[in-house]
Short mmCIF file of C-alpha atoms and ligand atoms in Angstrom, two decimals:
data_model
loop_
_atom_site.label_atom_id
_atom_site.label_comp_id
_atom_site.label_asym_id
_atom_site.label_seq_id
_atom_site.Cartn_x
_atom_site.Cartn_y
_atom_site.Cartn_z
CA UNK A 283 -26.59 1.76 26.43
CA UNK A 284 -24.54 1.22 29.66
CA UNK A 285 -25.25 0.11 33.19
CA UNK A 286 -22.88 0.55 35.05
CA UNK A 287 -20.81 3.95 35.62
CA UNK A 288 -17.04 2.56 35.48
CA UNK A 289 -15.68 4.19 32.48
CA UNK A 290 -14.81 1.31 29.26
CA UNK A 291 -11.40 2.13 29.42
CA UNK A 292 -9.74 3.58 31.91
CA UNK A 293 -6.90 5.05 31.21
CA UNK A 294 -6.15 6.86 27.70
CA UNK A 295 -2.95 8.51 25.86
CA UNK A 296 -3.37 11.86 23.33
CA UNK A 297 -1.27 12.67 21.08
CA UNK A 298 -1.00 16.69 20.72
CA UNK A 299 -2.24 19.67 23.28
CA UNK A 300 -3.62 21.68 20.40
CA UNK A 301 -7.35 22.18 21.00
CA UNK A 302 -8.43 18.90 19.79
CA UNK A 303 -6.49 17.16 22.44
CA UNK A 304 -6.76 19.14 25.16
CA UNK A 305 -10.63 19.87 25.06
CA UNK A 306 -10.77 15.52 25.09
CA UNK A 307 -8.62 15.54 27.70
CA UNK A 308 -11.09 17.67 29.66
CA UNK A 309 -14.14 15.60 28.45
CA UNK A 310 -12.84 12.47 29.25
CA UNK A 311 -11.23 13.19 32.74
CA UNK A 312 -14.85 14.61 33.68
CA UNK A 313 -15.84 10.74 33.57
CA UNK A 314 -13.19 9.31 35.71
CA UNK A 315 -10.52 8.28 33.12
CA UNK A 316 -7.32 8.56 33.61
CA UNK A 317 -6.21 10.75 30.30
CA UNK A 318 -2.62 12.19 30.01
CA UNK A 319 -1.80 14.58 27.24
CA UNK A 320 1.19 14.51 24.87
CA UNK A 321 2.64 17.18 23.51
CA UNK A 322 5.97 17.53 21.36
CA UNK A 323 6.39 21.54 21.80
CA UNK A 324 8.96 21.90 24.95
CA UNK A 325 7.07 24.65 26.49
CA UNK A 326 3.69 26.62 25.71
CA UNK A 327 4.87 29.44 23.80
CA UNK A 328 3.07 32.29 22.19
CA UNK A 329 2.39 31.14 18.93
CA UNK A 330 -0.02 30.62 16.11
CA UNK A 331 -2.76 33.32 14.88
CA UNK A 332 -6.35 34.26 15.43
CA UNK A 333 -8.76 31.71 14.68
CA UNK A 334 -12.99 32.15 14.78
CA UNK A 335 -14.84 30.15 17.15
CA UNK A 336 -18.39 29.37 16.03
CA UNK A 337 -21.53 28.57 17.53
CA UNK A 338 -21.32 24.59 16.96
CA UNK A 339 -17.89 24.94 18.74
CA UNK A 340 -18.27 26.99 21.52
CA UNK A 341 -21.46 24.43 22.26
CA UNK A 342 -19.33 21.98 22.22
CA UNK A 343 -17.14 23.40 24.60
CA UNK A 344 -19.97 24.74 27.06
CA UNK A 345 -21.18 21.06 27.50
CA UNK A 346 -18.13 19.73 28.03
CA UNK A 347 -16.98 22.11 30.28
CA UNK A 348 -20.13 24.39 31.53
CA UNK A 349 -19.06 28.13 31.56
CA UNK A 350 -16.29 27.51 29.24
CA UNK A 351 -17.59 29.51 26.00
CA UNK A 352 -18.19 32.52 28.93
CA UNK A 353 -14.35 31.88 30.06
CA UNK A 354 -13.38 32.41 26.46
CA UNK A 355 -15.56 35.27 25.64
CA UNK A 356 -13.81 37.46 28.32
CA UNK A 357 -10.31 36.76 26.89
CA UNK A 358 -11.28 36.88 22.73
CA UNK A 359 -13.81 39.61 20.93
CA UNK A 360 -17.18 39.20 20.39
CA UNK A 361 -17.49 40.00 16.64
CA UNK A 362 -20.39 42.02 15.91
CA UNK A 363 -19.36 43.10 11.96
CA UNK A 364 -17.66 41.81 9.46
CA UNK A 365 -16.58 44.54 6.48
CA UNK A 366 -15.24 43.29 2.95
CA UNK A 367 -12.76 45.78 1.30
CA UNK A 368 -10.53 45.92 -1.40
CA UNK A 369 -6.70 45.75 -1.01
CA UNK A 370 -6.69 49.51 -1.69
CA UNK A 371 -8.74 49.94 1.50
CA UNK A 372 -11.97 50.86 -0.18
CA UNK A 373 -15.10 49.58 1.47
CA UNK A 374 -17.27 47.01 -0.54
CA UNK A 375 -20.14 46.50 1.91
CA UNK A 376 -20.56 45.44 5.85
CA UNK A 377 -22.73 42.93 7.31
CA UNK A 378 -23.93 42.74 11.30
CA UNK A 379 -23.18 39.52 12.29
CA UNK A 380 -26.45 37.79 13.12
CA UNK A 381 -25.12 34.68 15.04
CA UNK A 382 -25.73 35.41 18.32
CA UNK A 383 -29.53 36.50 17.46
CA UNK A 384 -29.53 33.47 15.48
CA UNK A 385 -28.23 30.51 17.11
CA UNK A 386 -27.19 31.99 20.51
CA UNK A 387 -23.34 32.26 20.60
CA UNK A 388 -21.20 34.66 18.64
CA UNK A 389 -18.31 34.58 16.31
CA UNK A 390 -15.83 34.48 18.70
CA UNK A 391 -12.43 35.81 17.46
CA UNK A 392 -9.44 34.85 19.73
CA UNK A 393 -5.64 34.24 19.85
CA UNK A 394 -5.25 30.25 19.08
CA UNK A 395 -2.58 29.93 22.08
CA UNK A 396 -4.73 31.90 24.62
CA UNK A 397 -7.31 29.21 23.33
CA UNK A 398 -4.62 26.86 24.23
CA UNK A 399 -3.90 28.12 27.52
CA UNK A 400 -7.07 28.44 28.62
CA UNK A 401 -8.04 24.83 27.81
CA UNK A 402 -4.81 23.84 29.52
CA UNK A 403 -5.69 25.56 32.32
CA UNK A 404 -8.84 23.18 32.77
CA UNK A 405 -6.35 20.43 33.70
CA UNK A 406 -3.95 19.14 36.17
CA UNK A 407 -0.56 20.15 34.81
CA UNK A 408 0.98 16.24 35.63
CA UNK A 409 -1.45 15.24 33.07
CA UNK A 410 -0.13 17.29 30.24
CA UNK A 411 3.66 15.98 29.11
CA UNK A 412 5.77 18.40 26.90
CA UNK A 413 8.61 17.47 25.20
CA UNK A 414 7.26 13.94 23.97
CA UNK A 415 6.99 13.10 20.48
CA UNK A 416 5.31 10.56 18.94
CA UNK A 417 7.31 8.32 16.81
CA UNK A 418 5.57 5.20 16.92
CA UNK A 419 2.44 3.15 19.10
CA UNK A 420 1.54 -0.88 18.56
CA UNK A 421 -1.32 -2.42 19.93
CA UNK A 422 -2.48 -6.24 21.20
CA UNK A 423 -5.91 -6.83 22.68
CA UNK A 424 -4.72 -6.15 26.04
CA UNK A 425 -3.78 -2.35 25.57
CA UNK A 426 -1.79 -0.01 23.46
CA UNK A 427 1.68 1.25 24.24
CA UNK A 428 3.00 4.20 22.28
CA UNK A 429 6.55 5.70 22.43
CA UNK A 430 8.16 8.77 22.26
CA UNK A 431 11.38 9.75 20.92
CA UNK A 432 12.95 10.79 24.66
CA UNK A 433 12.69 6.88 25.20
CA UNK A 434 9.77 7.12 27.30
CA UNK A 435 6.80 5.10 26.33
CA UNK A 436 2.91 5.03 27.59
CA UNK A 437 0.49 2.55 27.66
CA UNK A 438 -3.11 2.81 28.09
CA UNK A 439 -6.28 1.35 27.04
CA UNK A 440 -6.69 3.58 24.02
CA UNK A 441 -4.83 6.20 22.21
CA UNK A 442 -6.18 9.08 20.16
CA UNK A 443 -4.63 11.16 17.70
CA UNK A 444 -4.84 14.65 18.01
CA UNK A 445 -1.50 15.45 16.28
CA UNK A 446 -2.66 17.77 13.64
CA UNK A 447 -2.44 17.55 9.72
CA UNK A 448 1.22 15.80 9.93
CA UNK A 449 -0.51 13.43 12.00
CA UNK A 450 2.23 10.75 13.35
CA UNK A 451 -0.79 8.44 14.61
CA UNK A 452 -2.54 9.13 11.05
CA UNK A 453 0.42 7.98 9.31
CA UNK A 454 1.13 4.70 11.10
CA UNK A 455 -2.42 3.83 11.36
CA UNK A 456 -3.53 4.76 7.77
CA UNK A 457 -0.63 5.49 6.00
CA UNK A 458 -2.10 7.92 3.54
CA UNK A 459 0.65 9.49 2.36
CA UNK A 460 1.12 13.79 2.69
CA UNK A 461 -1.87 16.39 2.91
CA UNK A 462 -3.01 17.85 -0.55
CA UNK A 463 -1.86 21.22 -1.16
CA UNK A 464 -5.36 23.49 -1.80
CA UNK A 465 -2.52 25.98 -3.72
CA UNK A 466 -2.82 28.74 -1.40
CA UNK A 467 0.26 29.97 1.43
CA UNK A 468 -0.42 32.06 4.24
CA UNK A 469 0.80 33.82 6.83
CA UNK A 470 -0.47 34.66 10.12
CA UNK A 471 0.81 36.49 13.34
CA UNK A 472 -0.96 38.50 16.37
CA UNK A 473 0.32 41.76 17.04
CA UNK A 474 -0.14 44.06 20.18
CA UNK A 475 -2.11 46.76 18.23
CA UNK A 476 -5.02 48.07 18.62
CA UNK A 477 -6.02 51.28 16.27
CA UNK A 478 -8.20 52.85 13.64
CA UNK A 479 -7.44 49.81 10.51
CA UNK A 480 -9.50 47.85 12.43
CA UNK A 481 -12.44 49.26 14.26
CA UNK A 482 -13.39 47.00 17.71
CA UNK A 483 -15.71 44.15 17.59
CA UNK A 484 -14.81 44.01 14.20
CA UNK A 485 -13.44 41.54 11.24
CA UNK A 486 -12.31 42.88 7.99
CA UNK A 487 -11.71 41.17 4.97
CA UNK A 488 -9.65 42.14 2.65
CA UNK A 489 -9.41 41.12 -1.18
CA UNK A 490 -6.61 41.23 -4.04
CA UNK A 491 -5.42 39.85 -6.96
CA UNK A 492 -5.46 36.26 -6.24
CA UNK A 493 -5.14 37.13 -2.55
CA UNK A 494 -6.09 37.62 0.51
CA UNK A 495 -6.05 39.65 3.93
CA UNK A 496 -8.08 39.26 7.41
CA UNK A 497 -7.70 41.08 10.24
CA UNK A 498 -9.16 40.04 13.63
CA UNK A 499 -9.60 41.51 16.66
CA UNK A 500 -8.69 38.59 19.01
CA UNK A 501 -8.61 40.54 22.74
CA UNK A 502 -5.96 42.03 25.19
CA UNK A 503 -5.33 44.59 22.73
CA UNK A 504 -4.21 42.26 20.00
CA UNK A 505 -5.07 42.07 16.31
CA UNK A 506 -4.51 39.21 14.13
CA UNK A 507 -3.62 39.56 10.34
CA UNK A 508 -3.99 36.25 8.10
CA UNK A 509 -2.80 37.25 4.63
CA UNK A 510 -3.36 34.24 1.69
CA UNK A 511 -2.32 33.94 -1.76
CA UNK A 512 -2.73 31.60 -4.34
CA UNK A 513 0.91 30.16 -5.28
CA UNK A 514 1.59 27.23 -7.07
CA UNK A 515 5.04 26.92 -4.85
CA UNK A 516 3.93 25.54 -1.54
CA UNK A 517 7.92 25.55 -0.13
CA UNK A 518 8.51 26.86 3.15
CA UNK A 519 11.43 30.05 3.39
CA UNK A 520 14.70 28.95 4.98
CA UNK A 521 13.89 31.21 7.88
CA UNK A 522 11.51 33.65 10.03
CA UNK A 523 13.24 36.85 8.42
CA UNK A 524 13.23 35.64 4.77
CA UNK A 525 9.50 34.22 5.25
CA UNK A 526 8.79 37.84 5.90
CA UNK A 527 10.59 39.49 3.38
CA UNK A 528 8.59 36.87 1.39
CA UNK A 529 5.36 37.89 2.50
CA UNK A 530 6.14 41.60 2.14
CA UNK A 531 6.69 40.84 -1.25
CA UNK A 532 4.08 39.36 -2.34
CA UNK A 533 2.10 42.11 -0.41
CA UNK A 534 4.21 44.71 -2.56
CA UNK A 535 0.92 46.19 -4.20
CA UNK A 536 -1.67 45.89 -1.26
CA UNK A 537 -2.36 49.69 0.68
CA UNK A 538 0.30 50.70 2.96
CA UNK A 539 -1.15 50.35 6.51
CA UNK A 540 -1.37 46.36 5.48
CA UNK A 541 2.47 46.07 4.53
CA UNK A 542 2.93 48.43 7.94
CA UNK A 543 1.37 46.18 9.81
CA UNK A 544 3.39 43.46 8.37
CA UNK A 545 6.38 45.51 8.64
CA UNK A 546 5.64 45.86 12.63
CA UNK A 547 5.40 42.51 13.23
CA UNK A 548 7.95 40.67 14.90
CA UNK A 549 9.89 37.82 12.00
CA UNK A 550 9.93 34.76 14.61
CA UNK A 551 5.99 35.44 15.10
CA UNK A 552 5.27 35.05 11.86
CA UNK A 553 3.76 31.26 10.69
CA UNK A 554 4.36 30.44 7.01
CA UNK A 555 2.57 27.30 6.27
CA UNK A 556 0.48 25.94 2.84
CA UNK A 557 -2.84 25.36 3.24
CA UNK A 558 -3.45 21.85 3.09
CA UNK A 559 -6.33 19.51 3.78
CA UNK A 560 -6.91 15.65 3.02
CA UNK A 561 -9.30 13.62 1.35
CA UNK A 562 -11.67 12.02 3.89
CA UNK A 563 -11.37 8.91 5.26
CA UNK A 564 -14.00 5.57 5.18
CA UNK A 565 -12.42 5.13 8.72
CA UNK A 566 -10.95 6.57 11.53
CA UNK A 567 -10.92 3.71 14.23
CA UNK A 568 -8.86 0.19 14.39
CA UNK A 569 -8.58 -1.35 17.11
CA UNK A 570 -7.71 0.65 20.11
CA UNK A 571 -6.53 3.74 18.10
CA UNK A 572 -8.48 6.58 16.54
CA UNK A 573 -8.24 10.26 15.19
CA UNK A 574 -9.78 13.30 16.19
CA UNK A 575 -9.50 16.84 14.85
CA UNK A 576 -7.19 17.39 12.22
CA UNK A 577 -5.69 14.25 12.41
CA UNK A 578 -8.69 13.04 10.90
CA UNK A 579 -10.23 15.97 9.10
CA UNK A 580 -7.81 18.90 7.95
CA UNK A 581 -9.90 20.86 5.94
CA UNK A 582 -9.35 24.40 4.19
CA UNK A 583 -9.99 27.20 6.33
CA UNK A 584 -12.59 29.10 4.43
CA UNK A 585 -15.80 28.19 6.22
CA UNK A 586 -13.76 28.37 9.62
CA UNK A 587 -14.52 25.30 10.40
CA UNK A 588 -11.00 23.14 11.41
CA UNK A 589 -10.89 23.87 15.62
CA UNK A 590 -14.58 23.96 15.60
CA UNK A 591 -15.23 20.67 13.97
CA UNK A 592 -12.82 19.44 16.24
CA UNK A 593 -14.62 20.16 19.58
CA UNK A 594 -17.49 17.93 18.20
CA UNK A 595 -15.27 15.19 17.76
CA UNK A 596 -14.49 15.55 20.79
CA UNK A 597 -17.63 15.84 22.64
CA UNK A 598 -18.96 13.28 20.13
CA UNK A 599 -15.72 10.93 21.01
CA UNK A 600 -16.57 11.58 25.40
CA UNK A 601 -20.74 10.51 25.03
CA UNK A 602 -19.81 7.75 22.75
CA UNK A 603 -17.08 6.33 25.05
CA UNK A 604 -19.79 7.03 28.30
CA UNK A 605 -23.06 5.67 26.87
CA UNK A 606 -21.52 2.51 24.80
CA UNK A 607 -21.23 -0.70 26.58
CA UNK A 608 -17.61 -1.40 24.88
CA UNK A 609 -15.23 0.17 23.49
CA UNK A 610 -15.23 -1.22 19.85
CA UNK A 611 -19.24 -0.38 19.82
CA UNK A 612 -17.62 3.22 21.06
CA UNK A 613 -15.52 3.53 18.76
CA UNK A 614 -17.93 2.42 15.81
CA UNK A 615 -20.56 4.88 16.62
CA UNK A 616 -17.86 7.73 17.34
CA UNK A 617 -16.62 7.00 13.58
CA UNK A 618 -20.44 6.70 12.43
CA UNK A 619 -21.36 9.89 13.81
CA UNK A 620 -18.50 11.82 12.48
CA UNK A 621 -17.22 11.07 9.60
CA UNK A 622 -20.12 11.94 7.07
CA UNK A 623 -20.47 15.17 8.78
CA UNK A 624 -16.77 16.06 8.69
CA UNK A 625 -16.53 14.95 5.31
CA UNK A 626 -19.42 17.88 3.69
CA UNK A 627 -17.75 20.01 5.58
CA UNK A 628 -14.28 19.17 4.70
CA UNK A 629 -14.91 19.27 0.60
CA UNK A 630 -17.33 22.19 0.99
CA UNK A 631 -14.28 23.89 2.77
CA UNK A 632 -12.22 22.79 -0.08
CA UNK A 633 -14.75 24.05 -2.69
CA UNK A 634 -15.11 27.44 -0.66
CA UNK A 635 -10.94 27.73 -0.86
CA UNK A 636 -11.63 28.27 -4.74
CA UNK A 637 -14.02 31.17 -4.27
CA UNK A 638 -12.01 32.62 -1.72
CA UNK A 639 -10.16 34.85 -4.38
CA UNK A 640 -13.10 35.09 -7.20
CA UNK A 641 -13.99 38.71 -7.82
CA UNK A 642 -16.20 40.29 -5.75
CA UNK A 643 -19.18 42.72 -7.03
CA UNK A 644 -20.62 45.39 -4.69
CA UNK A 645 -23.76 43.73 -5.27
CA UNK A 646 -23.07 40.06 -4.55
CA UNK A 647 -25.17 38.69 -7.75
CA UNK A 648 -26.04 34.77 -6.27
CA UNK A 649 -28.53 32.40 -7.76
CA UNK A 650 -31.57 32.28 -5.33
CA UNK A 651 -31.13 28.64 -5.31
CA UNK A 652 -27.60 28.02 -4.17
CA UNK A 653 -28.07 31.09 -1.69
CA UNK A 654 -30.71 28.62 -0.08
CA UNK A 655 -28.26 25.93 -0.39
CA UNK A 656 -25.81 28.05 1.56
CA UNK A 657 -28.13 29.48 4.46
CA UNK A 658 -29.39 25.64 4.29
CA UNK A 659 -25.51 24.30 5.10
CA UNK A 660 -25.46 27.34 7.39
CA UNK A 661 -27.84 26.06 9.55
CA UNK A 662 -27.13 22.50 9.24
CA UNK A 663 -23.53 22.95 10.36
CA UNK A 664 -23.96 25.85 13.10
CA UNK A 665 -27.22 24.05 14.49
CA UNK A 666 -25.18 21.51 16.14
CA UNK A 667 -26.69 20.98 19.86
CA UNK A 668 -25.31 18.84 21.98
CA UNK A 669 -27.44 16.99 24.11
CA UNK A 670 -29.99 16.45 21.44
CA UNK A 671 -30.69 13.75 18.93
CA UNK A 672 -31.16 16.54 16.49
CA UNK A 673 -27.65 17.17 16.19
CA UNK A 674 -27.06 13.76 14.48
CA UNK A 675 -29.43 14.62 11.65
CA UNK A 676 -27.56 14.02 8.20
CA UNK A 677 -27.04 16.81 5.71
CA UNK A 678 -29.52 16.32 2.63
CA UNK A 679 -26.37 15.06 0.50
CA UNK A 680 -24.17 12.05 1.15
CA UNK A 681 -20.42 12.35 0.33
CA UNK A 682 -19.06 9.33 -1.10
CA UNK A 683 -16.09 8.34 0.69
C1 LIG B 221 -4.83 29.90 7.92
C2 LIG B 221 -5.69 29.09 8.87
C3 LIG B 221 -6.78 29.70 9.48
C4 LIG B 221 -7.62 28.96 10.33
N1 LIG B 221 -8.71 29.57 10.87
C5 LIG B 221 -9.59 28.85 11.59
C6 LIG B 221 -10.78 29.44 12.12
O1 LIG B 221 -11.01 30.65 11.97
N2 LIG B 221 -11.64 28.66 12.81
C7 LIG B 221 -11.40 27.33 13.01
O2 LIG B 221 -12.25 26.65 13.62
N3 LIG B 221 -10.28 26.74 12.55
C8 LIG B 221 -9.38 27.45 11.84
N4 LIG B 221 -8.25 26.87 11.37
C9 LIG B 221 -8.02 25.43 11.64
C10 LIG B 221 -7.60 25.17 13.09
O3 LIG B 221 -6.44 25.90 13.44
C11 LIG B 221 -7.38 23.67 13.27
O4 LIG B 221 -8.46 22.97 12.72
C12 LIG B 221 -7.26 23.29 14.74
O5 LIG B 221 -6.14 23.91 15.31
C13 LIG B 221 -7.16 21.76 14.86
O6 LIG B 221 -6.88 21.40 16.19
P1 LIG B 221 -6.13 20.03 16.51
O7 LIG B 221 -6.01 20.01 17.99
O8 LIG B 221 -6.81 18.92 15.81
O9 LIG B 221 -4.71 20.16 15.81
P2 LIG B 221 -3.55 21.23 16.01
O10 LIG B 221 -4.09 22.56 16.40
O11 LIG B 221 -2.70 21.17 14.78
O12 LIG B 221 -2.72 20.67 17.26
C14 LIG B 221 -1.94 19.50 17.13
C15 LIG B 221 -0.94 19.44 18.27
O13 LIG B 221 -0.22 18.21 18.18
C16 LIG B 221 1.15 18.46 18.39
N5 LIG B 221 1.88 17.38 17.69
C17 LIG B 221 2.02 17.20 16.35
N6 LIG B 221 2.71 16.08 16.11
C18 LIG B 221 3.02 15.52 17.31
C19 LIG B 221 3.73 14.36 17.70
N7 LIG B 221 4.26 13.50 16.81
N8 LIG B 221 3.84 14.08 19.03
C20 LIG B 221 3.31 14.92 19.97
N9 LIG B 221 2.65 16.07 19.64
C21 LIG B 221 2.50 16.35 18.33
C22 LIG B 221 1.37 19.84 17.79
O14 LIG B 221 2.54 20.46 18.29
C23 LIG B 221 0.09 20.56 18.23
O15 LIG B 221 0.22 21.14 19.50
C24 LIG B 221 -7.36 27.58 10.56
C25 LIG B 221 -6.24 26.97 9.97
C26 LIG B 221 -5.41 27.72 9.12
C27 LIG B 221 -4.22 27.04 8.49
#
């Protein structure tokens, strides 16, 4: 453990303002380092979907930035039940959400760029450069400089990748190839609506043939629709209004207030992408580089899991880099602590993915045994506290890597 309080490194380039990045940003400048933010979008614009922030997450989040999960709670909805129906709109059964009586935060439902912006707000806007794109870094034992294709170049003691599942960083430092395809395409958009199809403080999922539909409540009178479908063509459509007419399409059969919805929403808001993940990783650290986030860990959505992994990494990534007494011992224990942890949940996400679009019976008939195996994980992955040694116990089953 460390002696003295000035920081191992002291200054630090991130790759990518998405949440990963930004929340590090935050956790690191609370210890005096000097860390600048990287982004290659030119401005902040209203994009992506609704994503669910859990209780391991929004800890995360309070303890590196006290009052932060209360900040987010006012902007996103506090989801209090979640109701599974068919595509024709018939109810199957609802279920009170019991995480906040639990494990004392809630399913948080919120728009992933207010997420953004809010974060963002949390920093000094010189620290946060748009318009810079990582093409390439090298590193010597004296720092790391990494450049971006305006010309410009950084240097800095360390640099982290928080540049998503295309990961630029990933790809120079690893090199391990694209992300798998988990053979399902979606498409997501939020929507100024608010109205009967989905009642408040609610989430409603919605199943098909071989697809999918969520709706979210995600505050300021938006919704959020998320609609999946198993494909074996991953390709992306030429453009915003044929990526529509796409998903309109392959909606054809679902109840009309869906395909309205659809129908409402604006072409260029809509986001198209496969869902990919990758297989984990022995190691995310070499030298003076290392991953966070998706960038390390893209996993499937279907346990929710992806931005809320992510602010463990890093809070994980901020104490290792404040209690070590160097940075390679830093760096060692940041990679020991996360990547078992990241890797159950990334192939149990991957398993879940395949479920997603079984059959559902009224009566969900499970196996006593692997329903204790679930509410087991459950607990496991949402009892995450930081702060304590506890949250550093290993799940019963190792994944080999
Ligand atoms: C359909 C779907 C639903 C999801 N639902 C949930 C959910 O409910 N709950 C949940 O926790 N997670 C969910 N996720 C996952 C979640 O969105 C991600 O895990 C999370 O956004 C990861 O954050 P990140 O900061 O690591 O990466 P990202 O959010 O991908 O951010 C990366 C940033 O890096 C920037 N960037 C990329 N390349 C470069 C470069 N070369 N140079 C500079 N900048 C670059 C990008 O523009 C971006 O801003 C979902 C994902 C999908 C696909």
């Amino acid at each position: 453990m460390r002696e003295t309080s000035k920081p191992i490194v002291e200054k630090v380039t991130i790759i990518g303002a998405g949440p990963g990045g930004l929340a590090t940003a935050i956790a690191l400048r609370k210890q005096g380092i000097d860390a600048h933010v990287y982004e290659k979008a030119r401005d902040f614009r209203p994009v992506g979907a609704g994503v669910g922030l859990q209780v391991n997450g929004l800890k995360c989040l309070d303890a590196i930035k006290p009052g932060m999960a209360f900040t987010l709670k006012r902007s996103g909805c506090q989801v209090q039940r979640v109701t599974l129906k068919t595509s024709a709109g018939e109810t199957i059964r609802t279920t009170e959400t019991t995480m906040m009586a639990k494990y004392g935060q809630p399913l948080l439902t919120i728009w992933w760029w207010r997420l953004q912006q809010i974060l963002a707000s949390e920093l000094p806007p010189e620290v946060i450069h748009l318009n810079h794109r990582c093409i390439g870094f090298e590193q010597n034992e004296n720092n790391v400089v990494t450049h971006f294709d305006n010309g410009k170049t950084a240097q800095a003691d360390l640099l982290i990748g928080a540049d998503g599942v295309n990961s630029r960083v990933r790809e120079i430092l690893i090199g391990d190839g694209e992300p798998r395809y988990v053979g399902s395409m979606s498409w997501r958009a939020v929507i100024a609506r608010q109205d009967e199809l989905l009642p408040p403080d609610e989430v409603i999922l919605m199943k098909g043939e071989k697809s999918i539909v969520y709706l979210l409540n995600v505050g300021e009178g938006n919704m959020s629709w998320l609609a999946r479908k198993l494909l074996p063509d991953s390709s992306l459509s030429s453009s915003a209004s044929d990526a529509k007419s796409r998903v309109l399409q392959e909606f054809a059969n679902w109840m009309e207030p869906i395909r309205e919805l659809m129908e409402a929403t604006d072409a260029e808001r809509i986001l198209e992408g496969p869902i990919c993940d990758r297989l984990p990783l022995k190691q995310w650290s070499y030298g003076r580089v290392t991953l966070l986030g998706d960038a390390a860990h893209p996993m499937a959505p279907s346990a929710g899991q992806g931005a809320n992994t992510t602010f463990e990494d890093a809070y994980e990534l901020a104490e290792c880099l404040r209690n070590f007494p160097d940075r390679q011992t830093a760096l060692a224990n940041y990679d020991n602590r996360r990547i078992q942890r990241t890797a159950i949940i990334q192939t149990r996400s991957a398993e879940g993915e395949k479920r997603y679009y079984q059959p559902t019976q009224p009566t969900q008939q499970t196996n006593q045994q692997s329903q204790q195996n679930f509410e087991d994980f459950r607990d496991w992955v949402y009892d995450y506290q930081p702060n304590s040694e506890s949250r550093l116990k290993p799940w019963k089953e190792k994944v080999v890597i």
